[in-house]
Short mmCIF file of N, CA and C and ligand atoms in Angstrom, two decimals:
data_model
loop_
_atom_site.label_atom_id
_atom_site.label_comp_id
_atom_site.label_asym_id
_atom_site.label_seq_id
_atom_site.Cartn_x
_atom_site.Cartn_y
_atom_site.Cartn_z
N MET A 906 88.34 88.21 117.32
CA MET A 906 88.57 89.45 115.97
C MET A 906 88.89 90.55 116.69
N SER A 907 90.12 91.36 116.33
CA SER A 907 90.20 92.59 116.87
C SER A 907 90.12 93.68 116.30
N MET A 908 89.39 94.27 116.50
CA MET A 908 88.74 96.14 115.62
C MET A 908 89.86 96.86 115.70
N ARG A 909 90.01 98.32 115.25
CA ARG A 909 90.36 99.21 115.31
C ARG A 909 89.59 100.35 113.98
N ILE A 910 89.03 101.37 114.89
CA ILE A 910 88.61 102.57 114.84
C ILE A 910 89.52 103.71 114.09
N GLY A 911 89.50 104.32 113.09
CA GLY A 911 90.19 105.68 112.48
C GLY A 911 89.28 106.34 111.98
N PHE A 912 90.01 107.81 112.34
CA PHE A 912 89.21 108.96 111.62
C PHE A 912 90.05 110.11 110.72
N GLY A 913 89.57 110.54 109.99
CA GLY A 913 89.95 111.37 108.73
C GLY A 913 89.57 112.35 108.29
N TYR A 914 90.46 113.76 108.53
CA TYR A 914 89.74 115.03 107.59
C TYR A 914 90.55 115.28 107.07
N ASP A 915 90.07 116.05 105.85
CA ASP A 915 90.89 116.79 105.15
C ASP A 915 90.18 118.11 103.98
N SER A 916 90.44 119.37 103.72
CA SER A 916 90.22 120.54 103.10
C SER A 916 90.97 120.73 102.07
N HIS A 917 90.74 120.85 100.64
CA HIS A 917 91.62 121.94 99.53
C HIS A 917 90.70 122.88 99.49
N ARG A 918 91.45 123.83 98.86
CA ARG A 918 90.97 125.19 98.30
C ARG A 918 90.41 124.86 96.86
N LEU A 919 88.83 125.70 96.77
CA LEU A 919 88.56 125.55 95.39
C LEU A 919 89.17 126.20 94.52
N VAL A 920 89.50 126.27 93.14
CA VAL A 920 90.32 127.39 92.36
C VAL A 920 89.52 127.32 91.06
N GLU A 921 89.44 128.26 90.09
CA GLU A 921 89.16 128.09 88.80
C GLU A 921 90.47 127.55 87.99
N GLY A 922 89.94 126.69 87.03
CA GLY A 922 90.92 126.01 86.03
C GLY A 922 91.60 124.72 86.73
N ARG A 923 91.11 124.23 87.89
CA ARG A 923 91.16 122.39 88.27
C ARG A 923 90.72 121.96 87.93
N PRO A 924 91.08 120.30 87.50
CA PRO A 924 90.02 119.70 87.55
C PRO A 924 89.23 119.35 89.05
N PHE A 925 88.35 119.11 89.49
CA PHE A 925 87.90 118.31 90.54
C PHE A 925 87.39 116.89 90.55
N MET A 926 88.42 116.52 91.41
CA MET A 926 88.69 114.93 91.95
C MET A 926 87.95 114.91 93.44
N LEU A 927 87.36 114.10 93.02
CA LEU A 927 86.17 113.49 94.75
C LEU A 927 85.80 112.52 94.84
N GLY A 928 86.18 111.62 95.19
CA GLY A 928 85.94 110.43 96.05
C GLY A 928 86.73 109.39 94.30
N GLY A 929 87.35 110.06 94.25
CA GLY A 929 88.15 109.01 92.48
C GLY A 929 87.55 109.63 91.55
N MET A 930 86.37 110.33 91.43
CA MET A 930 86.27 110.38 90.17
C MET A 930 86.44 111.77 89.97
N LEU A 931 86.26 111.82 88.43
CA LEU A 931 86.51 113.55 88.00
C LEU A 931 84.64 113.92 87.67
N ILE A 932 84.92 115.16 88.78
CA ILE A 932 83.04 115.70 88.98
C ILE A 932 83.43 117.02 88.03
N PRO A 933 82.54 117.18 87.17
CA PRO A 933 82.61 118.49 85.88
C PRO A 933 82.35 119.72 86.86
N HIS A 934 82.94 120.70 87.05
CA HIS A 934 82.70 121.80 87.75
C HIS A 934 83.69 122.95 87.15
N HIS A 935 83.45 124.07 87.23
CA HIS A 935 84.17 124.89 86.59
C HIS A 935 85.46 125.12 87.87
N LYS A 936 85.26 124.65 89.09
CA LYS A 936 86.78 124.77 89.94
C LYS A 936 87.09 123.61 90.31
N GLY A 937 88.39 123.06 90.87
CA GLY A 937 88.95 122.20 91.08
C GLY A 937 89.49 122.57 92.61
N GLY A 938 89.76 121.49 93.08
CA GLY A 938 90.64 121.57 94.23
C GLY A 938 92.30 121.78 94.04
N LEU A 939 92.66 122.71 94.95
CA LEU A 939 94.11 122.79 94.73
C LEU A 939 95.04 122.12 95.63
N GLY A 940 95.96 121.48 95.05
CA GLY A 940 97.00 120.46 96.00
C GLY A 940 98.04 120.10 95.25
N HIS A 941 99.07 119.46 95.75
CA HIS A 941 100.16 118.98 95.07
C HIS A 941 99.95 117.78 94.41
N SER A 942 98.49 117.13 95.08
CA SER A 942 98.67 115.82 94.41
C SER A 942 97.53 116.24 93.44
N ASP A 943 96.40 115.57 93.59
CA ASP A 943 95.47 115.63 92.41
C ASP A 943 93.79 116.71 93.13
N ALA A 944 94.49 116.31 94.82
CA ALA A 944 93.55 117.64 95.49
C ALA A 944 92.36 116.65 96.07
N ASP A 945 91.90 115.12 96.16
CA ASP A 945 90.92 114.31 96.22
C ASP A 945 90.37 114.30 97.61
N ALA A 946 89.73 115.49 98.54
CA ALA A 946 89.58 115.64 99.64
C ALA A 946 89.19 114.31 100.31
N LEU A 947 88.16 113.66 100.04
CA LEU A 947 87.48 112.44 100.11
C LEU A 947 88.13 111.70 100.36
N LEU A 948 89.39 111.56 99.03
CA LEU A 948 90.02 109.85 98.74
C LEU A 948 91.27 110.33 100.48
N HIS A 949 91.49 111.86 100.53
CA HIS A 949 92.77 111.90 101.62
C HIS A 949 91.85 111.65 102.91
N ALA A 950 90.91 112.09 102.98
CA ALA A 950 90.33 111.43 104.35
C ALA A 950 90.45 110.06 104.82
N ILE A 951 89.90 109.48 103.87
CA ILE A 951 89.80 108.19 104.21
C ILE A 951 91.38 107.94 104.34
N THR A 952 92.24 108.34 103.51
CA THR A 952 93.27 107.46 103.62
C THR A 952 94.10 107.58 104.78
N ASP A 953 93.85 108.86 105.80
CA ASP A 953 94.13 109.32 106.56
C ASP A 953 93.47 108.48 107.91
N ALA A 954 92.49 108.16 107.73
CA ALA A 954 91.33 107.46 109.08
C ALA A 954 91.92 105.95 108.84
N ILE A 955 92.88 105.49 107.27
CA ILE A 955 92.81 104.16 107.52
C ILE A 955 94.33 104.21 108.12
N LEU A 956 95.22 105.06 108.03
CA LEU A 956 96.77 105.31 108.65
C LEU A 956 96.17 105.82 110.19
N GLY A 957 95.34 106.43 110.59
CA GLY A 957 94.85 106.10 112.12
C GLY A 957 94.36 105.58 112.42
N ALA A 958 93.68 104.45 112.04
CA ALA A 958 93.08 102.77 112.83
C ALA A 958 94.55 102.38 113.22
N ALA A 959 95.24 102.32 112.32
CA ALA A 959 96.54 101.18 112.34
C ALA A 959 97.89 102.32 112.87
N ALA A 960 97.60 103.13 113.24
CA ALA A 960 98.50 104.51 114.37
C ALA A 960 99.69 104.02 113.58
N LEU A 961 99.74 104.53 112.00
CA LEU A 961 100.90 104.44 111.18
C LEU A 961 100.72 106.09 110.69
N GLY A 962 100.94 106.83 111.71
CA GLY A 962 101.20 108.35 111.16
C GLY A 962 99.76 109.17 109.99
N ASP A 963 100.54 109.88 109.43
CA ASP A 963 99.41 110.21 108.35
C ASP A 963 99.84 110.35 106.96
N ILE A 964 98.85 110.79 106.32
CA ILE A 964 99.21 111.00 104.88
C ILE A 964 100.01 112.32 104.68
N GLY A 965 100.80 112.97 105.55
CA GLY A 965 101.82 114.09 105.43
C GLY A 965 103.29 113.44 104.90
N THR A 966 103.07 112.05 106.55
CA THR A 966 104.63 111.79 106.56
C THR A 966 105.12 110.65 105.45
N HIS A 967 103.90 110.02 104.90
CA HIS A 967 103.94 109.03 103.36
C HIS A 967 104.28 109.49 102.08
N PHE A 968 103.28 110.65 102.14
CA PHE A 968 103.72 111.43 100.82
C PHE A 968 103.71 112.67 101.08
N PRO A 969 105.07 113.51 101.35
CA PRO A 969 105.57 114.83 101.80
C PRO A 969 105.29 115.31 100.34
N ASP A 970 104.50 116.97 100.84
CA ASP A 970 104.26 117.49 99.40
C ASP A 970 104.95 118.53 99.21
N THR A 971 106.20 118.11 100.08
CA THR A 971 107.96 118.76 99.15
C THR A 971 108.66 117.02 98.25
N ASP A 972 107.53 116.51 98.16
CA ASP A 972 108.59 115.31 97.40
C ASP A 972 108.14 115.53 95.93
N PRO A 973 108.48 115.72 94.25
CA PRO A 973 108.18 116.10 93.44
C PRO A 973 107.11 114.52 92.83
N VAL A 974 107.37 113.51 93.50
CA VAL A 974 107.17 112.24 92.60
C VAL A 974 105.39 112.53 92.96
N TRP A 975 104.94 113.31 93.96
CA TRP A 975 103.53 113.01 94.32
C TRP A 975 103.13 114.50 93.68
N LYS A 976 103.75 115.01 92.80
CA LYS A 976 102.95 116.21 92.27
C LYS A 976 101.98 115.49 91.23
N ASP A 977 100.69 116.44 91.08
CA ASP A 977 99.49 115.80 90.81
C ASP A 977 99.63 114.39 90.99
N ALA A 978 99.44 113.96 92.13
CA ALA A 978 99.35 112.33 92.11
C ALA A 978 98.58 112.25 91.87
N ASP A 979 97.68 110.80 91.72
CA ASP A 979 96.58 110.27 91.42
C ASP A 979 96.33 109.60 93.34
N SER A 980 95.00 110.45 93.75
CA SER A 980 95.05 110.06 95.04
C SER A 980 94.15 108.54 95.27
N LYS A 981 94.29 108.06 94.54
CA LYS A 981 93.81 106.25 94.17
C LYS A 981 94.98 105.59 94.87
N LEU A 982 95.98 106.23 93.94
CA LEU A 982 96.91 104.79 94.16
C LEU A 982 97.58 105.41 95.57
N LEU A 983 97.71 106.84 96.40
CA LEU A 983 98.05 106.68 97.39
C LEU A 983 97.30 105.98 98.45
N LEU A 984 95.63 105.71 98.06
CA LEU A 984 94.93 105.09 99.22
C LEU A 984 95.36 103.73 98.82
N LYS A 985 95.74 103.13 97.44
CA LYS A 985 96.14 101.93 97.64
C LYS A 985 97.06 101.01 98.24
N HIS A 986 98.24 102.27 98.29
CA HIS A 986 99.36 101.77 98.91
C HIS A 986 99.12 101.93 100.53
N VAL A 987 98.26 102.83 100.95
CA VAL A 987 98.23 102.65 102.24
C VAL A 987 96.94 101.51 102.53
N VAL A 988 96.07 100.76 101.81
CA VAL A 988 95.49 99.61 101.84
C VAL A 988 96.63 98.60 102.30
N GLY A 989 97.45 98.33 101.11
CA GLY A 989 98.95 97.71 101.24
C GLY A 989 99.89 97.55 102.55
N LEU A 990 99.86 98.83 103.32
CA LEU A 990 100.44 98.90 104.30
C LEU A 990 100.05 98.47 105.32
N VAL A 991 98.43 98.59 105.40
CA VAL A 991 97.76 98.26 106.59
C VAL A 991 97.63 96.36 106.43
N ARG A 992 97.54 96.21 105.73
CA ARG A 992 97.25 94.34 105.14
C ARG A 992 98.36 93.67 105.83
N GLN A 993 99.61 94.35 105.37
CA GLN A 993 101.17 93.95 105.71
C GLN A 993 101.15 93.02 107.51
N LYS A 994 100.30 94.36 107.62
CA LYS A 994 100.46 94.73 109.53
C LYS A 994 99.07 93.11 109.86
N GLY A 995 98.02 92.84 108.97
CA GLY A 995 96.99 91.98 109.31
C GLY A 995 95.85 92.47 109.14
N TRP A 996 95.72 93.79 108.66
CA TRP A 996 94.33 94.42 108.80
C TRP A 996 93.53 94.50 107.72
N THR A 997 92.33 94.15 107.35
CA THR A 997 91.33 94.36 106.69
C THR A 997 90.58 95.02 106.81
N VAL A 998 90.23 96.09 105.73
CA VAL A 998 88.89 97.16 105.92
C VAL A 998 87.50 96.85 105.92
N GLY A 999 87.11 96.85 107.37
CA GLY A 999 85.57 96.48 107.64
C GLY A 999 84.75 97.32 106.76
N ASN A 1000 84.63 98.67 107.07
CA ASN A 1000 83.52 99.68 106.78
C ASN A 1000 84.10 100.91 107.00
N VAL A 1001 84.02 101.87 105.59
CA VAL A 1001 83.94 103.36 105.65
C VAL A 1001 82.92 104.17 105.50
N ASP A 1002 82.55 104.82 106.23
CA ASP A 1002 81.51 105.87 106.24
C ASP A 1002 82.55 107.46 106.33
N CYS A 1003 81.92 108.15 104.95
CA CYS A 1003 82.42 109.39 104.52
C CYS A 1003 81.33 110.44 104.39
N THR A 1004 82.05 111.64 104.37
CA THR A 1004 80.62 112.86 104.08
C THR A 1004 81.85 113.63 103.66
N ALA A 1005 81.25 114.06 102.56
CA ALA A 1005 81.73 115.29 102.00
C ALA A 1005 81.25 116.37 102.14
N VAL A 1006 81.51 117.77 102.26
CA VAL A 1006 81.07 118.97 102.76
C VAL A 1006 81.30 119.99 101.68
N LEU A 1007 80.04 120.33 100.90
CA LEU A 1007 80.37 121.06 99.59
C LEU A 1007 78.89 121.95 99.17
N GLU A 1008 78.87 122.90 98.63
CA GLU A 1008 77.50 123.76 97.89
C GLU A 1008 77.13 123.08 96.54
N GLN A 1009 78.46 122.98 95.85
CA GLN A 1009 77.98 122.79 95.03
C GLN A 1009 79.54 121.89 93.95
N PRO A 1010 79.07 120.93 93.16
CA PRO A 1010 78.10 120.76 92.56
C PRO A 1010 77.63 119.40 93.30
N LYS A 1011 76.40 119.15 93.21
CA LYS A 1011 75.55 118.22 93.67
C LYS A 1011 76.26 116.85 93.29
N LEU A 1012 76.82 115.70 94.56
CA LEU A 1012 77.64 114.91 94.53
C LEU A 1012 76.24 113.80 94.30
N ARG A 1013 74.99 114.08 94.39
CA ARG A 1013 74.40 112.70 94.26
C ARG A 1013 74.32 111.83 93.41
N PRO A 1014 74.26 112.45 91.86
CA PRO A 1014 74.64 111.83 90.66
C PRO A 1014 75.90 110.91 90.49
N HIS A 1015 76.60 111.03 91.54
CA HIS A 1015 78.22 110.36 91.37
C HIS A 1015 78.39 109.60 92.70
N VAL A 1016 77.26 109.45 93.53
CA VAL A 1016 77.70 108.44 94.72
C VAL A 1016 77.82 107.22 94.67
N ASP A 1017 76.95 106.52 93.31
CA ASP A 1017 77.27 104.94 93.56
C ASP A 1017 78.46 104.99 92.71
N ALA A 1018 79.19 105.63 91.90
CA ALA A 1018 80.11 105.16 91.23
C ALA A 1018 81.43 105.70 92.10
N MET A 1019 81.00 106.46 93.12
CA MET A 1019 82.60 106.47 94.51
C MET A 1019 82.48 105.46 95.20
N ARG A 1020 81.32 105.18 95.09
CA ARG A 1020 81.41 103.46 96.34
C ARG A 1020 81.78 102.83 95.36
N THR A 1021 81.96 102.03 94.43
CA THR A 1021 81.89 101.47 93.66
C THR A 1021 83.28 101.70 93.63
N THR A 1022 84.45 102.79 93.30
CA THR A 1022 85.70 103.18 92.62
C THR A 1022 86.32 102.66 94.21
N ILE A 1023 86.07 103.37 95.28
CA ILE A 1023 86.48 103.35 96.91
C ILE A 1023 86.61 101.91 97.11
N ALA A 1024 85.41 101.02 97.03
CA ALA A 1024 84.81 99.64 97.24
C ALA A 1024 86.72 99.07 96.85
N ALA A 1025 86.75 99.16 95.38
CA ALA A 1025 87.61 98.40 94.34
C ALA A 1025 89.24 98.77 95.01
N LEU A 1026 88.61 99.85 95.32
CA LEU A 1026 90.42 100.23 96.15
C LEU A 1026 90.98 99.78 97.68
N LEU A 1027 89.61 99.46 98.53
CA LEU A 1027 89.58 99.08 100.03
C LEU A 1027 89.59 97.31 99.59
N GLY A 1028 89.27 97.26 98.73
CA GLY A 1028 89.25 95.57 98.62
C GLY A 1028 88.16 95.06 99.42
N THR A 1029 86.98 95.66 99.36
CA THR A 1029 85.38 95.50 100.70
C THR A 1029 84.57 95.43 99.17
N GLY A 1030 83.30 94.98 99.37
CA GLY A 1030 82.04 94.79 98.67
C GLY A 1030 81.54 96.80 98.89
N VAL A 1031 81.09 96.74 98.25
CA VAL A 1031 80.30 98.02 98.16
C VAL A 1031 79.43 98.30 99.53
N GLU A 1032 78.75 97.55 99.74
CA GLU A 1032 77.99 97.42 100.73
C GLU A 1032 78.65 98.22 101.72
N ALA A 1033 80.05 97.86 102.09
CA ALA A 1033 80.51 98.12 103.09
C ALA A 1033 81.53 100.28 103.06
N VAL A 1034 80.53 100.49 101.85
CA VAL A 1034 81.38 101.73 101.97
C VAL A 1034 80.32 102.39 101.45
N SER A 1035 79.81 103.69 103.04
CA SER A 1035 79.14 105.05 102.88
C SER A 1035 79.65 106.50 102.04
N VAL A 1036 79.53 106.58 101.41
CA VAL A 1036 79.39 108.36 101.23
C VAL A 1036 77.88 109.18 100.87
N LYS A 1037 78.65 110.15 101.80
CA LYS A 1037 77.54 111.05 102.03
C LYS A 1037 77.70 112.50 101.53
N ALA A 1038 76.92 113.10 101.63
CA ALA A 1038 77.35 114.59 100.94
C ALA A 1038 76.38 115.82 101.38
N LYS A 1039 77.00 116.39 101.93
CA LYS A 1039 76.16 117.49 102.51
C LYS A 1039 76.52 119.02 102.36
N THR A 1040 75.61 120.25 102.03
CA THR A 1040 76.15 121.57 102.25
C THR A 1040 76.39 122.00 103.66
N ASN A 1041 77.00 123.18 103.62
CA ASN A 1041 77.06 123.83 104.77
C ASN A 1041 76.39 125.16 105.18
N GLU A 1042 74.87 125.37 104.15
CA GLU A 1042 74.06 125.99 104.70
C GLU A 1042 74.67 127.43 104.44
N LYS A 1043 75.66 127.71 103.56
CA LYS A 1043 76.45 128.70 102.69
C LYS A 1043 77.25 129.63 104.08
N MET A 1044 77.83 128.45 105.01
CA MET A 1044 78.57 129.22 106.42
C MET A 1044 79.97 128.74 105.88
N GLY A 1045 80.66 129.45 106.75
CA GLY A 1045 82.08 128.94 106.25
C GLY A 1045 83.01 128.85 105.18
N PHE A 1046 84.28 128.36 104.99
CA PHE A 1046 84.75 128.45 103.95
C PHE A 1046 84.22 127.49 102.92
N THR A 1047 83.56 126.48 103.30
CA THR A 1047 82.98 125.60 102.34
C THR A 1047 81.49 126.37 101.50
N GLY A 1048 80.86 126.63 102.84
CA GLY A 1048 79.66 127.76 102.21
C GLY A 1048 79.69 128.73 101.18
N ARG A 1049 81.10 129.43 101.30
CA ARG A 1049 81.59 130.62 100.66
C ARG A 1049 82.25 129.69 99.23
N GLU A 1050 81.99 128.84 99.25
CA GLU A 1050 82.77 127.83 98.12
C GLU A 1050 83.94 128.00 97.32
N GLU A 1051 84.75 128.34 98.77
CA GLU A 1051 86.01 128.60 98.78
C GLU A 1051 87.03 127.33 98.97
N GLY A 1052 86.33 126.41 99.41
CA GLY A 1052 86.84 125.13 99.48
C GLY A 1052 86.05 123.63 99.87
N VAL A 1053 86.43 122.87 99.86
CA VAL A 1053 85.77 121.40 100.26
C VAL A 1053 86.48 120.83 100.81
N CYS A 1054 85.62 120.20 101.97
CA CYS A 1054 86.12 119.41 102.79
C CYS A 1054 85.40 117.95 103.31
N ALA A 1055 86.24 117.23 103.92
CA ALA A 1055 85.30 115.58 103.76
C ALA A 1055 86.08 114.87 105.16
N TYR A 1056 85.31 114.29 105.40
CA TYR A 1056 85.58 113.39 107.10
C TYR A 1056 85.28 111.90 106.66
N ALA A 1057 85.91 111.30 107.03
CA ALA A 1057 86.04 109.89 106.89
C ALA A 1057 86.07 109.16 108.61
N ALA A 1058 84.98 107.65 108.63
CA ALA A 1058 85.47 107.29 109.68
C ALA A 1058 85.42 105.47 109.18
N VAL A 1059 86.64 104.60 109.78
CA VAL A 1059 86.70 103.80 109.37
C VAL A 1059 87.22 102.81 110.60
N LEU A 1060 86.62 101.39 109.54
CA LEU A 1060 87.14 99.82 110.98
C LEU A 1060 87.81 99.44 110.25
N LEU A 1061 89.09 98.70 110.74
CA LEU A 1061 89.88 98.12 110.24
C LEU A 1061 89.69 96.24 111.39
N GLU A 1062 89.78 95.37 110.54
CA GLU A 1062 89.86 94.11 111.26
C GLU A 1062 90.67 93.27 110.84
N ARG A 1063 91.36 92.42 112.25
CA ARG A 1063 92.24 91.38 111.76
C ARG A 1063 92.01 90.13 112.65
N ALA A 1064 91.51 88.75 111.80
CA ALA A 1064 90.85 87.77 112.38
C ALA A 1064 92.16 87.43 113.37
MG1 LIG B 149 94.50 116.55 101.13
#
């Protein structure tokens, strides 16, 4: 069994009047992520971690924000596309562990639905998907609620 690890990070500014997408879910909130796509920082971090594990570049090279095709794009489709790319190279996702950092809204009520959504996109069982949420103790851009960020680690396996 061959294994590769990958790490991903992403952040998006939070602004009034945008839908707040995180972990593939629409989360009720008065602000949402500003971005070319739907600005789902958690799915973007996972997508970058998968690309990183396979050394296939990053999300910006595959989905440039200068390309109108990706305007308001559903990040679930970007993640699904990248899972397909690494699958072509013989890799499957072993597990993913990710952390979102934001002061509010509280994510706990949404974590199980996020895990189910992400597992379906990755083609893994839900037990292979960990989603954690933290505040930043009111420090920095996440603490001031100017933005949301997310980190992800992923394991790819090849028989
Ligand atoms: Mg992003």
